[in-house]
Short mmCIF file of C-alpha atoms in Angstrom, two decimals:
data_model
loop_
_atom_site.label_atom_id
_atom_site.label_comp_id
_atom_site.label_asym_id
_atom_site.label_seq_id
_atom_site.Cartn_x
_atom_site.Cartn_y
_atom_site.Cartn_z
CA MET A 1 20.23 26.75 -0.12
CA VAL A 2 20.78 29.58 -2.59
CA GLU A 3 19.22 33.02 -2.35
CA LEU A 4 16.40 34.11 -4.57
CA THR A 5 17.56 36.90 -6.87
CA PRO A 6 15.58 40.15 -6.98
CA GLU A 7 14.32 39.16 -10.47
CA ALA A 8 13.18 35.77 -9.17
CA ARG A 9 11.45 37.39 -6.19
CA GLU A 10 9.67 39.80 -8.53
CA LEU A 11 8.29 36.98 -10.71
CA LEU A 12 7.41 34.80 -7.72
CA GLY A 13 5.75 37.70 -5.91
CA ALA A 14 3.45 38.57 -8.81
CA ARG A 15 0.32 36.71 -9.95
CA ASN A 16 2.25 34.46 -12.33
CA MET A 17 1.22 30.82 -12.51
CA ALA A 18 3.90 28.33 -11.58
CA HIS A 19 4.41 24.77 -12.73
CA LEU A 20 5.68 22.33 -10.13
CA ALA A 21 7.50 19.18 -11.23
CA THR A 22 7.64 16.28 -8.77
CA LEU A 23 8.85 12.71 -9.17
CA MET A 24 6.55 9.71 -9.42
CA ALA A 25 7.52 6.48 -7.64
CA ASP A 26 8.96 5.11 -10.91
CA GLY A 27 11.07 8.26 -11.41
CA SER A 28 8.91 9.76 -14.14
CA PRO A 29 7.98 13.45 -13.86
CA HIS A 30 4.60 14.80 -12.79
CA VAL A 31 3.79 18.47 -13.42
CA SER A 32 1.06 20.50 -11.72
CA PRO A 33 0.08 24.15 -12.17
CA VAL A 34 0.26 25.86 -8.76
CA TRP A 35 0.17 29.20 -7.07
CA VAL A 36 3.40 29.99 -5.28
CA GLY A 37 4.34 32.30 -2.43
CA ILE A 38 7.56 33.40 -0.78
CA GLU A 39 7.95 32.79 2.95
CA GLY A 40 11.30 34.21 4.03
CA ASP A 41 13.91 32.56 1.83
CA ARG A 42 11.71 29.60 0.92
CA LEU A 43 8.93 29.02 -1.57
CA ALA A 44 5.51 27.92 -0.36
CA ILE A 45 2.91 25.98 -2.29
CA PHE A 46 -0.31 24.54 -0.96
CA SER A 47 -2.80 21.80 -1.58
CA THR A 48 -6.15 21.25 0.08
CA ALA A 49 -5.73 17.47 0.27
CA PRO A 50 -2.88 14.96 -0.13
CA HIS A 51 -3.13 14.96 -3.91
CA LEU A 52 -0.54 13.27 -6.10
CA LYS A 53 1.89 16.20 -5.93
CA VAL A 54 1.82 16.06 -2.11
CA ARG A 55 2.30 12.28 -2.04
CA ASN A 56 5.20 12.64 -4.48
CA MET A 57 6.86 15.38 -2.42
CA ARG A 58 6.47 13.35 0.78
CA ARG A 59 8.22 10.39 -0.84
CA ASP A 60 10.93 12.39 -2.66
CA GLY A 61 11.36 16.07 -1.81
CA ARG A 62 13.24 16.98 -5.00
CA VAL A 63 11.19 19.44 -7.08
CA ALA A 64 11.49 21.94 -9.89
CA ILE A 65 9.38 25.06 -10.40
CA SER A 66 8.98 27.11 -13.55
CA VAL A 67 7.38 30.56 -13.55
CA CYS A 68 6.80 32.77 -16.60
CA ASP A 69 5.80 36.41 -16.48
CA GLU A 70 2.10 36.57 -17.37
CA HIS A 71 2.76 39.67 -19.53
CA ASN A 72 6.03 38.52 -21.10
CA PRO A 73 6.42 34.72 -21.30
CA TYR A 74 10.01 35.19 -22.47
CA ARG A 75 10.87 36.32 -18.95
CA SER A 76 11.04 33.42 -16.53
CA VAL A 77 12.66 31.83 -13.51
CA LEU A 78 13.52 28.15 -13.16
CA ILE A 79 14.12 26.77 -9.68
CA ARG A 80 15.31 23.40 -8.45
CA GLY A 81 15.04 22.65 -4.78
CA ARG A 82 13.83 20.38 -2.00
CA VAL A 83 10.79 20.28 0.22
CA VAL A 84 12.16 20.84 3.71
CA GLU A 85 8.98 21.26 5.75
CA GLU A 86 5.26 20.63 5.56
CA ILE A 87 2.59 22.14 7.78
CA GLU A 88 -1.17 21.79 8.21
CA GLY A 89 -3.77 23.49 10.39
CA PRO A 90 -4.43 27.19 11.03
CA ALA A 91 -0.89 28.31 10.12
CA ALA A 92 -1.19 26.56 6.75
CA VAL A 93 -4.62 28.11 6.09
CA GLU A 94 -3.17 31.55 6.86
CA ILE A 95 -0.40 31.06 4.27
CA MET A 96 -2.86 29.59 1.74
CA ASP A 97 -5.15 32.62 2.14
CA ARG A 98 -2.23 35.05 1.79
CA ILE A 99 -1.28 33.37 -1.52
CA SER A 100 -4.91 33.19 -2.67
CA ASN A 101 -5.49 36.88 -1.93
CA ARG A 102 -2.49 37.80 -4.05
CA TYR A 103 -3.76 35.75 -7.01
CA VAL A 104 -7.53 36.29 -6.89
CA GLY A 105 -8.20 38.90 -4.20
CA THR A 106 -10.03 36.63 -1.75
CA ASP A 107 -9.46 33.83 0.76
CA PHE A 108 -9.35 30.30 -0.67
CA PRO A 109 -12.82 28.68 -0.44
CA VAL A 110 -11.57 25.41 1.11
CA ARG A 111 -10.62 25.78 4.78
CA THR A 112 -7.97 23.06 5.06
CA ALA A 113 -4.44 23.26 3.70
CA ILE A 114 -1.19 21.41 3.40
CA VAL A 115 1.66 23.86 2.81
CA SER A 116 5.01 22.60 1.52
CA PHE A 117 8.10 24.77 1.97
CA ILE A 118 10.80 24.49 -0.68
CA GLU A 119 14.41 25.55 -0.23
CA PRO A 120 15.91 26.63 -3.56
CA GLU A 121 19.13 24.88 -4.55
CA ARG A 122 19.44 26.40 -8.02
CA VAL A 123 17.80 29.56 -9.35
CA HIS A 124 18.05 30.55 -12.99
CA TYR A 125 16.44 33.76 -14.27
CA GLN A 126 16.23 34.37 -17.98
CA GLU A 127 14.83 37.07 -20.21
CA LEU A 128 14.91 36.41 -23.92
CA PRO A 129 15.02 39.29 -26.45
CA PHE A 130 11.55 38.71 -27.88
CA THR A 131 8.22 40.49 -27.61
CA HIS A 132 4.99 38.61 -27.16
CA GLU A 133 2.45 39.84 -29.67
CA PRO A 134 -0.66 37.93 -30.75
CA HIS A 135 -0.25 36.13 -34.05
CA PRO A 136 -2.87 37.65 -36.41
CA ASP A 137 -4.03 34.31 -37.84
CA ARG A 138 -4.30 32.48 -34.53
CA TYR A 139 -6.78 34.81 -32.90
CA SER A 140 -9.25 35.31 -35.72
CA ALA A 141 -12.65 33.83 -35.07
CA SER A 142 -13.16 30.34 -36.41
CA PRO A 143 -16.28 29.68 -38.56
CA ALA A 144 -17.97 28.08 -35.53
CA HIS A 145 -17.52 31.28 -33.49
CA ARG A 146 -18.55 33.83 -36.11
CA GLY A 147 -21.86 35.61 -35.65
#
C-alpha cells in the first residue's frame, strides 16, 4: 500500500465525483461514477445493492479511480489499488451517510449499504497548466432554448 499524498487527500476529501473502473469477467473495463470517502489510509465507496461494480470487485479486486477537481478539471488524482475488505450492516450505513453528507448535506435515502475498502497501490496527482473557462460558442442558447 502507498500513502495518499496531501494533494490526493484534498481532492478525495472534497465533493468531487470519482470514476471507478472495475474488470468484467472477460477482462474488459467497466466504469461507474461514484462518491468516494477516505477511511484511514484506504478509500471507501458504497453501493446499496450488489450492482455490477460490486460483483466485479468481488470477483477481481483490482480497481482504478479517477477524480477531477470540480472547479479545475485539469487538477486530478489517478489511483490504482485493490479492494481489501467489504462490509455491510450498520457500520456500512454509517460510512455511507458520512460520505453522503459530505456530497449532498444529508443521509443517503436508502438504508442498506455495501462498503468496499480500497488500498491504494499507485497514486498519481497531476495539475496541468490550463484554466477552465467556458467556451463562448458552446454555452449560447440553441434555437430550441431561446425565448
